[in-house]
Amino acid sequence: MKLFVLLLALSPAYGYQLPQTARQLQRQVAADQRLSEIAVLLGKIRKQIETLTQSGRYHPVETLAWQDIQDPQILQWKKTIAAKYQDAIYATIEAYDIAPNTNGIPTGSLNMQTGPFKNNAVAWRPVYAAIGIRNITLPDGSTYTWPDADPTKAKKFIGEARIIKDGVTTADGTTVIAGFRQNAFLLSELLLHEYTHLELFSEAEWNDWETRRDREGEVLDRVAKAFKTLPRGNSQKEVREWQQLDNTLKEKRSLFDRSKPPLYEELWRRIFKRAEPFDSAYSDSVPTSVEGFSIPKDQLARIRRKAGDLEHGIAADYNHRRLAEQEQRRREEQARVERDDFQFAIY
């Protein structure tokens, strides 16, 4: 009996597996199709950005994601991409059985053991969006501005996160998927990674002061274990996708291992309970999957230099948006005059 209980405790909460049923295989194909269509639209967006840049209407900044550009044509493509990517997310969840779901929409809830959400049941809500400021409703009804109410701190955090993170999960159950994946298999890894973070939020042993810094490593271990047990197909598509997955997992593990602090820093953290994690200013209020995520110091310095361009990029984007709004008002005024002159609408 004790052995049975132990096995239950060690078993992962998710049921990740390769598509098995005809329905799951259809959903995998549907997700692949949506992602292929998105890739075409992303190519169009890149060309449009080149046109805007050449005309001086856009200042390219690495940390200013294309999602922020307010060009009318890009806005239309954004809406199409958002709908297609959300479809791909739901199709992938169902195809790979990442979490309990109905037609890919997650069902059920997890009882959180962390932060202000402790002892509250939350549902998983994976959504496609750019990493940005969010207003999170806490269990007591109050609102928390994530990552920080201070615009300067928020810009710094978002600028860094957009470079190094493809997804962020907060303890309210929301997962923001921002990174593009070429196929459903790779997208399933990203979704599984973030859902595992949410699972850790529901496990008390991973939410005390010390272990919360080690969540990223635990997530990497659990995800790698889930894939290790899967059979590998021999088709050209399967071989290619498995190679892509292996490279992704290897890169994540390498980045994590190289970012581990020296022993003396780890001892300092554990003895004095002091550290400066990637999001130290924000994680004590609303735990996130970014918590405990760190990168080598040389890369962090480079990223922070690039993130420093974020404010300039936002200002340039604001100027472009202002010009677009002025043009829209001009057109509306012209239409109003023509309606008055000709007594019919032409706009």
Coordinates of C-alpha atoms in Angstrom, one line a residue:
M1 CA 0.0 0.0 0.0
K2 CA 2.8 2.4 0.9
L3 CA 4.5 1.7 -2.4
F4 CA 1.3 2.4 -4.3
V5 CA 0.9 5.8 -2.5
L6 CA 4.6 6.6 -3.3
L7 CA 4.1 5.9 -6.9
L8 CA 1.1 8.2 -7.0
A9 CA 3.1 10.9 -5.4
L10 CA 5.9 10.6 -7.9
S11 CA 3.7 10.4 -11.0
P12 CA 3.4 13.6 -12.9
A13 CA 0.0 15.3 -12.7
Y14 CA -0.2 15.8 -16.5
G15 CA -0.9 13.0 -19.0
Y16 CA 1.4 14.1 -21.8
Q17 CA 1.6 11.7 -24.7
L18 CA 1.9 11.6 -28.4
P19 CA -1.4 11.8 -30.4
Q20 CA -3.1 8.5 -30.2
T21 CA -6.8 8.7 -31.3
A22 CA -8.1 9.8 -34.7
R23 CA -9.4 12.9 -33.1
Q24 CA -6.0 13.8 -31.5
L25 CA -4.2 13.1 -34.8
Q26 CA -6.7 15.5 -36.6
R27 CA -6.0 18.1 -34.0
Q28 CA -2.3 17.8 -34.4
V29 CA -2.7 18.3 -38.2
A30 CA -4.9 21.3 -37.5
A31 CA -2.4 22.9 -35.2
D32 CA 0.4 22.3 -37.7
Q33 CA -1.7 24.0 -40.4
R34 CA -2.4 27.0 -38.2
L35 CA 1.2 27.4 -37.3
S36 CA 2.2 27.2 -41.0
E37 CA -0.3 29.9 -41.8
I38 CA 1.1 32.1 -39.0
A39 CA 4.6 31.7 -40.4
V40 CA 3.4 33.1 -43.7
L41 CA 1.9 36.1 -41.9
L42 CA 5.0 36.7 -39.8
G43 CA 7.0 36.9 -43.1
K44 CA 4.6 39.6 -44.3
I45 CA 5.0 41.5 -41.1
R46 CA 8.8 41.4 -41.4
K47 CA 8.5 42.8 -44.9
Q48 CA 6.1 45.5 -43.7
I49 CA 8.5 46.5 -40.8
E50 CA 11.3 46.8 -43.4
T51 CA 9.1 49.2 -45.4
L52 CA 8.2 51.2 -42.2
T53 CA 11.8 51.4 -41.2
Q54 CA 13.0 52.6 -44.6
S55 CA 10.3 55.3 -44.6
G56 CA 11.4 56.4 -41.1
R57 CA 8.1 55.5 -39.5
Y58 CA 9.5 52.8 -37.3
H59 CA 12.7 52.6 -35.2
P60 CA 13.7 48.9 -34.9
V61 CA 14.2 47.8 -31.4
E62 CA 14.8 44.2 -30.5
T63 CA 12.9 44.4 -27.2
L64 CA 9.9 46.1 -28.8
A65 CA 8.0 43.1 -30.1
W66 CA 6.2 43.4 -33.5
Q67 CA 3.0 43.0 -31.5
D68 CA 3.3 46.6 -30.3
I69 CA 3.5 48.2 -33.8
Q70 CA 0.3 50.0 -34.6
D71 CA 0.5 50.0 -38.4
P72 CA -3.0 49.4 -39.7
Q73 CA -2.0 46.5 -41.9
I74 CA 0.0 44.9 -39.2
L75 CA -2.9 45.3 -36.8
Q76 CA -5.1 43.3 -39.2
W77 CA -2.4 40.6 -39.4
K78 CA -2.1 40.6 -35.6
K79 CA -5.8 39.9 -35.2
T80 CA -5.6 37.0 -37.6
I81 CA -2.4 35.6 -36.0
A82 CA -4.0 35.9 -32.5
A83 CA -7.0 33.9 -33.6
K84 CA -5.0 31.2 -35.4
Y85 CA -2.4 30.9 -32.6
Q86 CA -5.2 30.5 -29.9
D87 CA -6.7 27.7 -32.1
A88 CA -3.3 26.1 -32.4
I89 CA -2.9 26.2 -28.6
Y90 CA -6.2 24.5 -27.9
A91 CA -5.6 21.9 -30.7
T92 CA -2.1 21.1 -29.3
I93 CA -3.4 20.7 -25.7
E94 CA -6.0 18.2 -27.0
A95 CA -3.7 16.4 -29.4
Y96 CA -0.9 15.8 -26.8
D97 CA -3.2 15.5 -23.7
I98 CA -1.1 18.2 -21.9
A99 CA -3.8 18.9 -19.2
P100 CA -7.4 17.9 -18.5
N101 CA -9.4 19.5 -21.3
T102 CA -12.6 19.6 -23.4
N103 CA -11.8 20.1 -27.0
G104 CA -8.5 21.6 -26.0
I105 CA -9.9 24.1 -23.5
P106 CA -8.4 23.3 -20.1
T107 CA -10.9 22.1 -17.4
G108 CA -10.6 21.5 -13.7
S109 CA -8.4 23.5 -11.4
L110 CA -5.3 23.3 -9.2
N111 CA -5.1 24.4 -5.6
M112 CA -2.4 27.0 -5.3
Q113 CA 0.2 26.9 -2.4
T114 CA 1.9 30.1 -3.1
G115 CA 1.6 33.9 -2.7
P116 CA -1.8 35.6 -2.3
F117 CA -3.4 32.7 -4.2
K118 CA -2.5 30.1 -1.5
N119 CA -5.4 27.7 -0.8
N120 CA -7.3 29.1 -3.8
A121 CA -8.3 26.8 -6.8
V122 CA -7.3 28.3 -10.1
A123 CA -8.0 27.1 -13.7
W124 CA -5.2 27.0 -16.3
R125 CA -5.8 29.7 -19.0
P126 CA -3.1 29.6 -21.7
V127 CA -3.5 32.6 -24.0
Y128 CA -1.5 34.0 -26.9
A129 CA -0.3 37.5 -26.3
A130 CA 2.8 39.6 -26.0
I131 CA 4.5 39.7 -22.7
G132 CA 3.4 43.0 -21.2
I133 CA 1.7 44.8 -18.3
R134 CA -1.3 42.9 -16.8
N135 CA -3.8 43.7 -14.1
I136 CA -4.2 40.6 -12.0
T137 CA -7.2 40.2 -9.8
L138 CA -6.2 38.8 -6.4
P139 CA -8.5 36.5 -4.3
D140 CA -9.4 39.4 -2.0
G141 CA -10.7 41.4 -5.0
S142 CA -7.9 43.8 -5.2
T143 CA -5.8 44.3 -8.3
Y144 CA -2.1 43.9 -8.8
T145 CA -0.3 45.5 -11.7
W146 CA 2.2 43.0 -13.1
P147 CA 5.1 43.1 -13.3
D148 CA 5.2 46.3 -11.3
A149 CA 3.1 49.5 -10.9
D150 CA 6.3 51.5 -11.4
P151 CA 6.5 52.1 -15.2
T152 CA 10.3 52.2 -15.2
K153 CA 10.6 48.9 -13.4
A154 CA 7.9 47.4 -15.6
K155 CA 9.6 48.5 -18.8
K156 CA 12.9 47.0 -17.7
F157 CA 11.4 43.7 -16.8
I158 CA 9.3 43.4 -19.9
G159 CA 12.2 44.4 -22.1
E160 CA 14.4 41.6 -20.6
A161 CA 11.6 39.0 -20.6
R162 CA 10.7 39.5 -24.2
I163 CA 14.2 38.6 -25.2
I164 CA 14.7 35.5 -23.2
K165 CA 11.2 34.2 -22.4
D166 CA 8.6 32.6 -24.8
G167 CA 6.0 32.1 -22.1
V168 CA 5.2 33.4 -18.6
T169 CA 2.8 31.7 -16.1
T170 CA 1.4 33.5 -13.1
A171 CA -0.1 32.0 -10.0
D172 CA -3.6 33.1 -11.0
G173 CA -3.5 30.4 -13.7
T174 CA -2.8 32.5 -16.7
T175 CA -0.1 31.5 -19.1
V176 CA 1.0 34.1 -21.7
I177 CA 2.4 32.3 -24.8
A178 CA 4.4 34.9 -26.7
G179 CA 7.0 32.8 -28.6
F180 CA 6.3 31.3 -32.0
R181 CA 6.8 27.6 -32.6
Q182 CA 7.1 26.0 -36.0
N183 CA 4.9 23.0 -35.3
A184 CA 2.6 21.5 -32.8
F185 CA 5.2 19.2 -31.3
L186 CA 7.5 22.1 -30.4
L187 CA 4.5 24.1 -29.2
S188 CA 3.5 21.2 -27.0
E189 CA 6.9 21.4 -25.2
L190 CA 6.4 25.1 -24.5
L191 CA 2.8 24.5 -23.2
L192 CA 3.9 21.5 -21.1
H193 CA 6.8 23.6 -19.6
E194 CA 4.5 26.4 -18.5
Y195 CA 1.7 24.1 -17.3
T196 CA 4.4 22.3 -15.2
H197 CA 5.2 25.6 -13.6
L198 CA 1.6 26.0 -12.6
E199 CA 1.7 22.4 -11.1
L200 CA 4.6 23.4 -9.0
F201 CA 2.6 26.4 -7.7
S202 CA 0.2 23.8 -6.3
E203 CA 2.8 21.7 -4.5
A204 CA 3.7 23.1 -1.1
E205 CA 7.2 21.6 -1.1
W206 CA 8.1 23.9 -4.0
N207 CA 6.8 27.1 -2.6
D208 CA 8.9 27.9 0.5
W209 CA 11.6 30.5 0.5
E210 CA 14.4 28.3 -0.7
T211 CA 12.9 25.9 -3.2
R212 CA 11.1 28.6 -5.1
R213 CA 14.5 29.6 -6.6
D214 CA 14.9 26.1 -7.9
R215 CA 11.6 25.7 -9.8
E216 CA 13.0 26.2 -13.2
G217 CA 15.4 23.3 -12.8
E218 CA 12.6 21.0 -11.5
V219 CA 10.4 22.0 -14.5
L220 CA 13.2 21.2 -16.9
D221 CA 13.7 17.8 -15.2
R222 CA 10.0 16.9 -15.4
V223 CA 9.6 18.0 -19.0
A224 CA 12.7 16.0 -20.1
K225 CA 11.4 13.0 -18.2
A226 CA 8.0 13.2 -20.0
F227 CA 9.7 13.2 -23.4
K228 CA 12.2 10.6 -22.6
T229 CA 9.5 7.9 -22.2
L230 CA 8.0 8.6 -25.7
P231 CA 8.6 6.4 -28.7
R232 CA 10.4 8.1 -31.7
G233 CA 9.0 7.7 -35.1
N234 CA 11.0 7.1 -38.3
S235 CA 9.2 9.4 -40.8
Q236 CA 11.1 12.4 -42.1
K237 CA 8.7 14.8 -40.2
E238 CA 9.1 12.9 -37.0
V239 CA 12.9 12.8 -37.2
R240 CA 13.1 16.5 -38.0
E241 CA 10.7 17.5 -35.2
W242 CA 12.5 15.3 -32.6
Q243 CA 15.8 16.9 -33.6
Q244 CA 14.3 20.3 -33.1
L245 CA 13.0 19.3 -29.7
D246 CA 16.3 17.8 -28.6
N247 CA 18.0 21.0 -29.5
T248 CA 15.4 23.1 -27.6
L249 CA 15.7 21.0 -24.5
K250 CA 19.5 21.0 -24.7
E251 CA 19.7 24.7 -25.1
K252 CA 17.3 25.3 -22.1
R253 CA 19.3 23.0 -19.9
S254 CA 22.7 24.5 -21.0
L255 CA 21.4 28.0 -20.3
F256 CA 20.1 27.0 -16.9
D257 CA 23.3 25.1 -15.9
R258 CA 25.6 28.0 -17.0
S259 CA 23.5 30.4 -15.0
K260 CA 24.0 28.6 -11.7
P261 CA 25.6 30.9 -9.1
P262 CA 29.0 30.0 -7.6
L263 CA 28.9 27.9 -4.4
Y264 CA 29.7 30.9 -2.2
E265 CA 26.8 32.9 -3.6
E266 CA 24.5 29.9 -3.0
L267 CA 25.6 29.6 0.6
W268 CA 25.1 33.4 1.0
R269 CA 21.6 33.0 -0.3
R270 CA 20.7 30.1 2.0
I271 CA 22.3 31.5 5.1
F272 CA 21.2 35.1 4.9
K273 CA 18.2 34.6 2.7
R274 CA 19.3 37.3 0.3
A275 CA 19.4 37.1 -3.5
E276 CA 18.7 39.2 -6.6
P277 CA 16.8 37.0 -8.9
F278 CA 15.6 38.0 -12.4
D279 CA 12.4 39.4 -11.0
S280 CA 13.1 40.0 -7.3
A281 CA 11.1 43.2 -7.2
Y282 CA 8.0 41.5 -8.3
S283 CA 7.8 37.8 -7.5
D284 CA 7.0 38.2 -3.8
S285 CA 3.6 39.7 -4.7
V286 CA 2.5 37.3 -7.5
P287 CA 4.8 34.3 -8.2
T288 CA 5.5 33.6 -11.8
S289 CA 7.3 31.1 -14.0
V290 CA 10.1 33.6 -14.5
E291 CA 10.9 33.3 -10.8
G292 CA 14.2 31.5 -10.4
F293 CA 15.0 31.8 -14.1
S294 CA 18.4 33.3 -14.6
I295 CA 21.0 33.7 -17.3
P296 CA 24.8 33.9 -17.4
K297 CA 26.1 37.3 -16.4
D298 CA 27.6 38.1 -19.7
Q299 CA 24.4 37.5 -21.5
L300 CA 22.4 39.5 -18.8
A301 CA 24.6 42.5 -19.4
R302 CA 24.0 42.3 -23.2
I303 CA 20.3 41.9 -22.7
R304 CA 20.0 44.8 -20.3
R305 CA 21.8 47.0 -22.8
K306 CA 19.3 46.0 -25.5
A307 CA 16.4 46.4 -23.0
G308 CA 17.5 50.0 -22.5
D309 CA 16.3 50.7 -26.0
L310 CA 12.8 49.8 -25.1
E311 CA 11.7 53.2 -23.9
H312 CA 13.1 54.8 -27.1
G313 CA 11.3 52.2 -29.2
I314 CA 8.0 52.8 -27.4
A315 CA 8.4 56.5 -28.0
A316 CA 9.0 55.9 -31.7
D317 CA 6.0 53.6 -31.8
Y318 CA 3.9 56.2 -30.0
N319 CA 4.9 58.9 -32.6
H320 CA 3.9 56.5 -35.4
R321 CA 0.6 55.8 -33.7
R322 CA -0.1 59.5 -33.2
L323 CA 0.5 60.1 -36.9
A324 CA -1.8 57.2 -37.8
E325 CA -4.5 58.7 -35.5
Q326 CA -4.1 62.1 -37.1
E327 CA -4.5 60.6 -40.5
Q328 CA -7.6 58.7 -39.3
R329 CA -9.1 62.0 -38.0
R330 CA -8.3 63.7 -41.3
R331 CA -10.1 61.0 -43.2
E332 CA -13.1 61.2 -40.9
E333 CA -13.3 64.9 -41.3
Q334 CA -13.0 64.6 -45.1
A335 CA -15.8 62.0 -45.1
R336 CA -18.0 64.3 -43.0
V337 CA -17.5 67.2 -45.4
E338 CA -18.3 65.0 -48.4
R339 CA -21.4 63.7 -46.7
D340 CA -22.6 67.3 -46.1
D341 CA -21.8 68.2 -49.7
F342 CA -23.3 65.2 -51.5
Q343 CA -25.8 64.0 -48.9
F344 CA -24.5 60.4 -48.8
A345 CA -21.8 58.5 -47.1
I346 CA -18.7 57.5 -49.0
Y347 CA -16.4 56.5 -46.1

